[in-house]
Structures are given as C-alpha cells and as structure tokens.
mmCIF file of C-alpha atoms in Angstrom:
data_model
loop_
_atom_site.group_PDB
_atom_site.id
_atom_site.type_symbol
_atom_site.label_atom_id
_atom_site.label_comp_id
_atom_site.label_asym_id
_atom_site.label_seq_id
_atom_site.Cartn_x
_atom_site.Cartn_y
_atom_site.Cartn_z
ATOM 1 C CA UNK A 1 -0.054 -0.046 -0.156
ATOM 2 C CA UNK A 2 1.911 3.273 -0.689
ATOM 3 C CA UNK A 3 1.589 6.149 1.434
ATOM 4 C CA UNK A 4 0.099 9.558 0.650
ATOM 5 C CA UNK A 5 3.564 11.080 0.150
ATOM 6 C CA UNK A 6 4.421 8.179 -2.506
ATOM 7 C CA UNK A 7 0.859 8.655 -4.023
ATOM 8 C CA UNK A 8 1.427 12.461 -4.160
ATOM 9 C CA UNK A 9 4.908 13.064 -4.512
ATOM 10 C CA UNK A 10 6.052 10.134 -6.434
ATOM 11 C CA UNK A 11 6.005 9.441 -10.086
ATOM 12 C CA UNK A 12 4.769 5.578 -10.012
ATOM 13 C CA UNK A 13 1.371 5.828 -11.429
ATOM 14 C CA UNK A 14 -1.191 4.123 -8.916
ATOM 15 C CA UNK A 15 -4.520 4.961 -10.256
ATOM 16 C CA UNK A 16 -7.206 4.509 -7.576
ATOM 17 C CA UNK A 17 -10.292 2.350 -8.810
ATOM 18 C CA UNK A 18 -13.456 3.040 -6.359
ATOM 19 C CA UNK A 19 -15.151 -0.246 -4.658
ATOM 20 C CA UNK A 20 -16.957 -0.868 -8.362
ATOM 21 C CA UNK A 21 -13.559 -0.681 -9.911
ATOM 22 C CA UNK A 22 -14.540 2.436 -11.779
ATOM 23 C CA UNK A 23 -12.336 6.015 -11.406
ATOM 24 C CA UNK A 24 -13.808 9.234 -13.071
ATOM 25 C CA UNK A 25 -11.838 10.959 -16.084
ATOM 26 C CA UNK A 26 -12.562 14.252 -17.301
ATOM 27 C CA UNK A 27 -12.246 14.899 -20.911
ATOM 28 C CA UNK A 28 -10.724 18.439 -22.264
ATOM 29 C CA UNK A 29 -9.848 19.870 -25.448
ATOM 30 C CA UNK A 30 -6.303 19.987 -25.753
ATOM 31 C CA UNK A 31 -6.488 22.898 -28.254
ATOM 32 C CA UNK A 32 -9.552 25.251 -26.517
ATOM 33 C CA UNK A 33 -9.422 24.028 -22.891
ATOM 34 C CA UNK A 34 -12.880 23.019 -23.097
ATOM 35 C CA UNK A 35 -14.411 20.623 -20.986
ATOM 36 C CA UNK A 36 -16.114 18.289 -22.862
ATOM 37 C CA UNK A 37 -17.389 15.076 -20.984
ATOM 38 C CA UNK A 38 -17.093 13.417 -17.501
ATOM 39 C CA UNK A 39 -16.544 9.674 -17.570
ATOM 40 C CA UNK A 40 -15.638 6.314 -15.733
ATOM 41 C CA UNK A 41 -13.170 3.773 -16.955
ATOM 42 C CA UNK A 42 -12.037 0.323 -15.296
ATOM 43 C CA UNK A 43 -8.682 -0.897 -15.588
ATOM 44 C CA UNK A 44 -9.394 -2.304 -18.971
ATOM 45 C CA UNK A 45 -10.755 0.926 -20.392
ATOM 46 C CA UNK A 46 -7.632 2.544 -19.044
ATOM 47 C CA UNK A 47 -4.851 0.209 -20.681
ATOM 48 C CA UNK A 48 -6.852 0.501 -23.657
ATOM 49 C CA UNK A 49 -6.802 3.971 -23.654
ATOM 50 C CA UNK A 50 -2.930 3.930 -23.192
ATOM 51 C CA UNK A 51 -2.550 1.557 -25.819
ATOM 52 C CA UNK A 52 -4.540 2.737 -28.688
ATOM 53 C CA UNK A 53 -3.886 6.354 -28.031
ATOM 54 C CA UNK A 54 -8.476 6.980 -28.308
ATOM 55 C CA UNK A 55 -10.493 7.330 -25.386
ATOM 56 C CA UNK A 56 -11.996 4.337 -24.042
ATOM 57 C CA UNK A 57 -14.512 4.872 -21.082
ATOM 58 C CA UNK A 58 -16.630 2.288 -19.322
ATOM 59 C CA UNK A 59 -20.578 2.658 -19.671
ATOM 60 C CA UNK A 60 -21.959 2.335 -16.693
ATOM 61 C CA UNK A 61 -25.665 2.387 -18.062
ATOM 62 C CA UNK A 62 -24.286 -0.388 -20.625
ATOM 63 C CA UNK A 63 -22.169 -1.767 -18.319
ATOM 64 C CA UNK A 64 -19.196 -2.733 -20.794
ATOM 65 C CA UNK A 65 -16.296 -0.691 -22.436
ATOM 66 C CA UNK A 66 -17.299 1.818 -24.928
ATOM 67 C CA UNK A 67 -14.721 3.337 -27.022
ATOM 68 C CA UNK A 68 -15.832 7.132 -27.827
ATOM 69 C CA UNK A 69 -17.242 7.397 -30.608
ATOM 70 C CA UNK A 70 -17.626 3.832 -31.789
ATOM 71 C CA UNK A 71 -20.905 4.611 -32.581
ATOM 72 C CA UNK A 72 -21.312 8.115 -33.492
ATOM 73 C CA UNK A 73 -17.947 8.553 -34.721
ATOM 74 C CA UNK A 74 -16.903 11.277 -32.728
ATOM 75 C CA UNK A 75 -13.662 10.032 -31.323
ATOM 76 C CA UNK A 76 -11.013 11.685 -28.922
ATOM 77 C CA UNK A 77 -7.559 11.276 -29.866
ATOM 78 C CA UNK A 78 -5.241 11.085 -26.915
ATOM 79 C CA UNK A 79 -2.834 13.932 -26.622
ATOM 80 C CA UNK A 80 -1.821 13.338 -22.636
ATOM 81 C CA UNK A 81 -3.189 11.515 -19.426
ATOM 82 C CA UNK A 82 -2.715 13.554 -16.464
ATOM 83 C CA UNK A 83 -3.430 12.241 -12.937
ATOM 84 C CA UNK A 84 -4.125 14.095 -9.756
ATOM 85 C CA UNK A 85 -2.722 14.364 -6.509
ATOM 86 C CA UNK A 86 -4.468 11.341 -4.590
ATOM 87 C CA UNK A 87 -4.522 9.909 -8.151
ATOM 88 C CA UNK A 88 -8.432 8.917 -7.822
ATOM 89 C CA UNK A 89 -9.126 10.927 -10.975
ATOM 90 C CA UNK A 90 -7.737 11.015 -14.352
ATOM 91 C CA UNK A 91 -7.942 13.737 -16.974
ATOM 92 C CA UNK A 92 -7.432 13.443 -20.574
ATOM 93 C CA UNK A 93 -6.302 15.916 -22.971
ATOM 94 C CA UNK A 94 -7.849 15.175 -26.143
ATOM 95 C CA UNK A 95 -8.075 16.122 -30.280
ATOM 96 C CA UNK A 96 -11.824 16.112 -30.995
ATOM 97 C CA UNK A 97 -13.602 16.935 -34.121
ATOM 98 C CA UNK A 98 -17.000 19.076 -33.402
ATOM 99 C CA UNK A 99 -20.120 17.263 -31.485
ATOM 100 C CA UNK A 100 -18.464 15.586 -28.582
ATOM 101 C CA UNK A 101 -22.041 15.218 -26.546
ATOM 102 C CA UNK A 102 -24.813 12.472 -27.265
ATOM 103 C CA UNK A 103 -27.348 15.401 -27.288
ATOM 104 C CA UNK A 104 -25.880 16.865 -30.224
ATOM 105 C CA UNK A 105 -23.162 20.117 -28.675
ATOM 106 C CA UNK A 106 -19.752 20.221 -28.407
ATOM 107 C CA UNK A 107 -19.489 19.621 -24.742
ATOM 108 C CA UNK A 108 -21.732 18.052 -22.396
ATOM 109 C CA UNK A 109 -21.569 21.039 -20.259
ATOM 110 C CA UNK A 110 -23.768 23.269 -22.228
ATOM 111 C CA UNK A 111 -26.202 24.611 -19.822
ATOM 112 C CA UNK A 112 -25.258 26.974 -16.718
ATOM 113 C CA UNK A 113 -27.292 27.751 -13.863
ATOM 114 C CA UNK A 114 -29.572 31.260 -14.450
ATOM 115 C CA UNK A 115 -28.251 33.789 -11.981
ATOM 116 C CA UNK A 116 -31.849 35.030 -11.512
ATOM 117 C CA UNK A 117 -32.914 31.427 -9.950
ATOM 118 C CA UNK A 118 -30.919 28.616 -8.867
ATOM 119 C CA UNK A 119 -33.519 25.946 -9.886
ATOM 120 C CA UNK A 120 -33.308 26.796 -13.720
ATOM 121 C CA UNK A 121 -30.667 26.554 -16.359
ATOM 122 C CA UNK A 122 -29.684 28.531 -19.188
ATOM 123 C CA UNK A 123 -28.576 27.479 -22.299
ATOM 124 C CA UNK A 124 -24.998 28.920 -23.183
ATOM 125 C CA UNK A 125 -24.487 27.141 -26.305
ATOM 126 C CA UNK A 126 -25.402 25.820 -29.377
ATOM 127 C CA UNK A 127 -25.861 22.461 -31.032
ATOM 128 C CA UNK A 128 -23.258 21.642 -33.457
ATOM 129 C CA UNK A 129 -24.899 18.277 -35.215
ATOM 130 C CA UNK A 130 -28.148 16.243 -35.348
ATOM 131 C CA UNK A 131 -28.051 13.381 -33.068
ATOM 132 C CA UNK A 132 -30.683 11.567 -34.352
ATOM 133 C CA UNK A 133 -29.476 11.581 -37.987
ATOM 134 C CA UNK A 134 -26.393 10.454 -36.467
ATOM 135 C CA UNK A 135 -26.840 7.551 -34.235
ATOM 136 C CA UNK A 136 -29.213 6.736 -36.939
ATOM 137 C CA UNK A 137 -27.186 6.295 -39.397
ATOM 138 C CA UNK A 138 -24.676 4.335 -37.271
ATOM 139 C CA UNK A 139 -26.828 2.305 -35.385
ATOM 140 C CA UNK B 1 -39.172 11.272 -12.001
ATOM 141 C CA UNK B 2 -38.104 13.506 -15.016
ATOM 142 C CA UNK B 3 -37.394 11.709 -18.140
ATOM 143 C CA UNK B 4 -34.427 11.628 -20.118
ATOM 144 C CA UNK B 5 -35.246 14.167 -22.247
ATOM 145 C CA UNK B 6 -36.462 16.866 -19.562
ATOM 146 C CA UNK B 7 -32.851 15.996 -17.892
ATOM 147 C CA UNK B 8 -30.960 16.425 -21.298
ATOM 148 C CA UNK B 9 -33.336 19.080 -23.269
ATOM 149 C CA UNK B 10 -34.975 20.684 -20.546
ATOM 150 C CA UNK B 11 -34.297 23.877 -18.232
ATOM 151 C CA UNK B 12 -34.971 22.595 -14.382
ATOM 152 C CA UNK B 13 -32.230 22.171 -12.884
ATOM 153 C CA UNK B 14 -32.014 18.663 -11.450
ATOM 154 C CA UNK B 15 -28.795 17.559 -9.983
ATOM 155 C CA UNK B 16 -28.838 13.748 -9.585
ATOM 156 C CA UNK B 17 -26.402 12.718 -6.449
ATOM 157 C CA UNK B 18 -25.352 9.359 -5.861
ATOM 158 C CA UNK B 19 -26.439 6.775 -3.666
ATOM 159 C CA UNK B 20 -24.445 8.703 -0.829
ATOM 160 C CA UNK B 21 -25.703 12.007 -1.639
ATOM 161 C CA UNK B 22 -22.749 13.399 -3.813
ATOM 162 C CA UNK B 23 -22.441 14.476 -7.035
ATOM 163 C CA UNK B 24 -18.556 15.212 -8.555
ATOM 164 C CA UNK B 25 -17.349 18.355 -9.261
ATOM 165 C CA UNK B 26 -14.747 19.831 -11.430
ATOM 166 C CA UNK B 27 -12.876 23.267 -10.859
ATOM 167 C CA UNK B 28 -11.514 25.034 -13.807
ATOM 168 C CA UNK B 29 -9.850 28.017 -14.265
ATOM 169 C CA UNK B 30 -12.365 30.819 -15.739
ATOM 170 C CA UNK B 31 -9.533 32.759 -17.061
ATOM 171 C CA UNK B 32 -7.044 30.303 -18.239
ATOM 172 C CA UNK B 33 -9.320 27.284 -18.818
ATOM 173 C CA UNK B 34 -6.932 25.151 -16.657
ATOM 174 C CA UNK B 35 -8.564 22.380 -14.635
ATOM 175 C CA UNK B 36 -7.363 22.810 -10.912
ATOM 176 C CA UNK B 37 -9.261 19.968 -8.839
ATOM 177 C CA UNK B 38 -12.049 17.246 -8.775
ATOM 178 C CA UNK B 39 -14.125 17.405 -6.028
ATOM 179 C CA UNK B 40 -17.473 16.568 -4.495
ATOM 180 C CA UNK B 41 -20.633 18.040 -3.457
ATOM 181 C CA UNK B 42 -23.804 17.040 -1.680
ATOM 182 C CA UNK B 43 -26.644 19.108 -1.987
ATOM 183 C CA UNK B 44 -25.498 21.400 1.040
ATOM 184 C CA UNK B 45 -22.639 21.997 -0.266
ATOM 185 C CA UNK B 46 -24.199 22.868 -3.484
ATOM 186 C CA UNK B 47 -26.815 25.310 -2.229
ATOM 187 C CA UNK B 48 -23.951 26.982 -0.109
ATOM 188 C CA UNK B 49 -21.750 27.230 -3.386
ATOM 189 C CA UNK B 50 -24.944 28.890 -4.842
ATOM 190 C CA UNK B 51 -25.645 31.363 -2.198
ATOM 191 C CA UNK B 52 -22.480 32.471 -1.169
ATOM 192 C CA UNK B 53 -20.669 32.453 -4.730
ATOM 193 C CA UNK B 54 -17.822 30.714 -3.158
ATOM 194 C CA UNK B 55 -16.835 26.708 -4.061
ATOM 195 C CA UNK B 56 -17.637 24.434 -1.355
ATOM 196 C CA UNK B 57 -17.229 21.083 -1.249
ATOM 197 C CA UNK B 58 -18.063 17.851 0.468
ATOM 198 C CA UNK B 59 -14.897 16.161 1.805
ATOM 199 C CA UNK B 60 -15.325 12.130 1.554
ATOM 200 C CA UNK B 61 -12.138 12.103 3.971
ATOM 201 C CA UNK B 62 -13.500 14.171 7.190
ATOM 202 C CA UNK B 63 -17.271 13.601 6.034
ATOM 203 C CA UNK B 64 -17.842 17.420 6.374
ATOM 204 C CA UNK B 65 -18.449 20.228 4.301
ATOM 205 C CA UNK B 66 -15.127 21.675 3.257
ATOM 206 C CA UNK B 67 -15.162 25.456 2.195
ATOM 207 C CA UNK B 68 -12.164 25.534 -0.538
ATOM 208 C CA UNK B 69 -9.442 27.591 0.922
ATOM 209 C CA UNK B 70 -11.076 27.959 4.520
ATOM 210 C CA UNK B 71 -7.288 26.461 6.103
ATOM 211 C CA UNK B 72 -4.844 27.641 3.048
ATOM 212 C CA UNK B 73 -6.447 30.609 1.911
ATOM 213 C CA UNK B 74 -6.885 29.446 -1.487
ATOM 214 C CA UNK B 75 -10.474 29.952 -2.150
ATOM 215 C CA UNK B 76 -12.204 29.891 -5.221
ATOM 216 C CA UNK B 77 -14.754 32.628 -6.567
ATOM 217 C CA UNK B 78 -17.848 30.886 -8.365
ATOM 218 C CA UNK B 79 -18.312 32.687 -11.815
ATOM 219 C CA UNK B 80 -20.283 30.045 -14.087
ATOM 220 C CA UNK B 81 -21.863 26.625 -12.509
ATOM 221 C CA UNK B 82 -22.751 24.344 -15.321
ATOM 222 C CA UNK B 83 -24.147 20.895 -15.629
ATOM 223 C CA UNK B 84 -23.579 18.154 -17.580
ATOM 224 C CA UNK B 85 -26.364 16.412 -20.149
ATOM 225 C CA UNK B 86 -27.239 13.874 -17.591
ATOM 226 C CA UNK B 87 -27.057 16.332 -14.736
ATOM 227 C CA UNK B 88 -24.695 14.019 -12.866
ATOM 228 C CA UNK B 89 -21.552 15.884 -12.833
ATOM 229 C CA UNK B 90 -21.429 19.714 -12.092
ATOM 230 C CA UNK B 91 -18.434 22.278 -13.764
ATOM 231 C CA UNK B 92 -17.358 25.195 -11.765
ATOM 232 C CA UNK B 93 -15.585 28.165 -13.455
ATOM 233 C CA UNK B 94 -13.828 29.708 -10.812
ATOM 234 C CA UNK B 95 -11.271 32.719 -10.281
ATOM 235 C CA UNK B 96 -8.210 31.765 -8.273
ATOM 236 C CA UNK B 97 -4.998 32.835 -6.572
ATOM 237 C CA UNK B 98 -2.253 31.159 -7.331
ATOM 238 C CA UNK B 99 -1.980 27.563 -5.694
ATOM 239 C CA UNK B 100 -5.185 25.619 -5.483
ATOM 240 C CA UNK B 101 -3.750 22.003 -4.609
ATOM 241 C CA UNK B 102 -3.150 21.245 -1.020
ATOM 242 C CA UNK B 103 0.402 19.741 -2.272
ATOM 243 C CA UNK B 104 1.299 23.211 -3.645
ATOM 244 C CA UNK B 105 0.985 23.087 -7.213
ATOM 245 C CA UNK B 106 -1.692 25.397 -8.817
ATOM 246 C CA UNK B 107 -3.696 22.476 -10.209
ATOM 247 C CA UNK B 108 -4.000 18.822 -9.283
ATOM 248 C CA UNK B 109 -3.278 17.530 -12.363
ATOM 249 C CA UNK B 110 0.493 18.174 -12.349
ATOM 250 C CA UNK B 111 1.746 14.966 -13.314
ATOM 251 C CA UNK B 112 1.121 13.171 -16.579
ATOM 252 C CA UNK B 113 1.781 9.340 -17.591
ATOM 253 C CA UNK B 114 5.268 9.423 -19.151
ATOM 254 C CA UNK B 115 5.415 8.080 -23.153
ATOM 255 C CA UNK B 116 7.909 5.929 -22.694
ATOM 256 C CA UNK B 117 6.176 4.156 -19.447
ATOM 257 C CA UNK B 118 2.588 3.962 -18.572
ATOM 258 C CA UNK B 119 3.327 3.055 -15.429
ATOM 259 C CA UNK B 120 5.317 6.092 -14.740
ATOM 260 C CA UNK B 121 4.837 9.974 -14.448
ATOM 261 C CA UNK B 122 6.382 12.815 -15.154
ATOM 262 C CA UNK B 123 5.604 16.385 -13.048
ATOM 263 C CA UNK B 124 4.568 18.972 -15.622
ATOM 264 C CA UNK B 125 4.260 21.618 -13.353
ATOM 265 C CA UNK B 126 6.145 23.515 -10.631
ATOM 266 C CA UNK B 127 4.859 24.183 -7.087
ATOM 267 C CA UNK B 128 3.781 27.287 -6.928
ATOM 268 C CA UNK B 129 3.799 27.810 -2.797
ATOM 269 C CA UNK B 130 5.024 25.580 0.172
ATOM 270 C CA UNK B 131 2.234 23.610 1.590
ATOM 271 C CA UNK B 132 4.293 22.938 4.983
ATOM 272 C CA UNK B 133 4.411 26.671 5.862
ATOM 273 C CA UNK B 134 0.861 27.598 4.491
ATOM 274 C CA UNK B 135 -0.729 24.682 6.384
ATOM 275 C CA UNK B 136 1.181 25.555 9.484
ATOM 276 C CA UNK B 137 0.087 28.978 9.745
ATOM 277 C CA UNK B 138 -3.565 28.357 9.394
ATOM 278 C CA UNK B 139 -3.915 25.271 11.472
#
C-alpha cells in the first residue's frame, strides 16, 4: 500500500479505482481547454486508452467498455493523460472533431445555472450536429 | 421522476446525487481554462456554493462540508456553474489565486503519464507555494 507521500509526490502511476472498479475521467479539448465530458474508466478501459491512443471509457448504463465515438464517429485522440494529487481522478487532453456530446453539443456542459434562479438552467451553447441523424446512420 | 429528455434538453436544474448523496464537481480556472481540482458536493455544499458565490465541497475523508480555502486561504470565487447532459456532474468556472492544490501546485493535475512507460509519471508543473508553511500557519 503506497503512502500518501508516495501517491502525491511520487512518480509511480497508481490509479485508485473505487469499490466498483471505476475511476472518474475528465476529457478536455487539448487546443481550446474546453471541458468536454465526464465519464468513467475501469482498468481495462484505461489500459486500452493508453495502448491505442484513443479514449475508451466504461459505460455504467450499458456495463461494458465504450470506445468513445464507436457509434457516433466522434472519437477522442488522446494527447496527454494526467492524474490528480491523490490519483483518484484522470484528466485526458484530447483532440476532437465537432460534437462530443450525444445530445448534439460540442461539450456535455451546455447549460449553466441562471443568475436569477438557482433552479433554472440557461443554454450557453448551440448544437453542432443532429444526434438523431448521427445515431440512426450508425446504428 | 424526470424523463431523459427533460434531464438532457430541459431547463430545470435537477442535479443527480449518487447513493451517498454526492455529485462530482470539476473546478476550472475561468480565465486560463486550466482544470484545477476534482471534488464532490452534497446538496448542502451545492446550495452554499450557489448562495455564497464561493466553492464549498464535501470532504469524503473528513466527512464534512469543506469551504475551499478555509484553511489554506486558496478560495475559489465562482463565476459560473455548469451541469452536464445527464445532470450527474457539475463544472465550476472559478477565479482563483496561485496554489489551488494542497500539495503546493496550481492544479491537482501536475503529473502526466510518461510516453516511455505507462507505469511512470512525469511532473509537468512546478510548485507555486510551500504547503507545509501554509497549513502550519493556518492550523
């Protein structure tokens, strides 16, 4: 078992998976800095990501590996894999095309809480593709 | 229970907390776009963040609310609160000073996996403050 100092100050990559074998992952556009998606990996997804150079996640809803873009075509080419201080979160810097979110937006974070009401969201982005068309064509 | 369409395409803010009452939160520098930390909020932390305009998280290790910077002084002034498509992750755009990670770096993501070995990390940032001094002074 690594000590806190080893985990935080060391140079061994020892990612911490949770009780379900998952680690949260943030994907960020390597060029623009835009945060695109938040997802999970299990050990196999992480290994495939490292080996192939393309983002592979673990889908909790479908309970299987999910190569980002396998259906939609909106893949993520991995430029750099960062880990946080306590090694329980991963940040991918990725190169992407337009339309990373399955709802049709570039980023999954396309809404912000309104200043006037904390119960309401405002849309801060426009859709960049039609997901109904994309997912139908690739199904 | 909101439908998927309401959650993804609607304008009601209905954050999804997990079985432990937590939602993952990413904090990103509103100016530079740098991803700073990954943390969690419970409902109370989220409400305090919205009300006060400063990031308040829930510390899983200490099992209590944690106003970012309460000890270190490295607070996060919240500019915008975004939510992702399925409303199970929050992104804060924050204004910060230098030194957001308790290890002494600006960001918690100060290491990246080496190209030459997927088991090894390289340090990609320099420390911006001395945490031993900071936390001793504020203890």
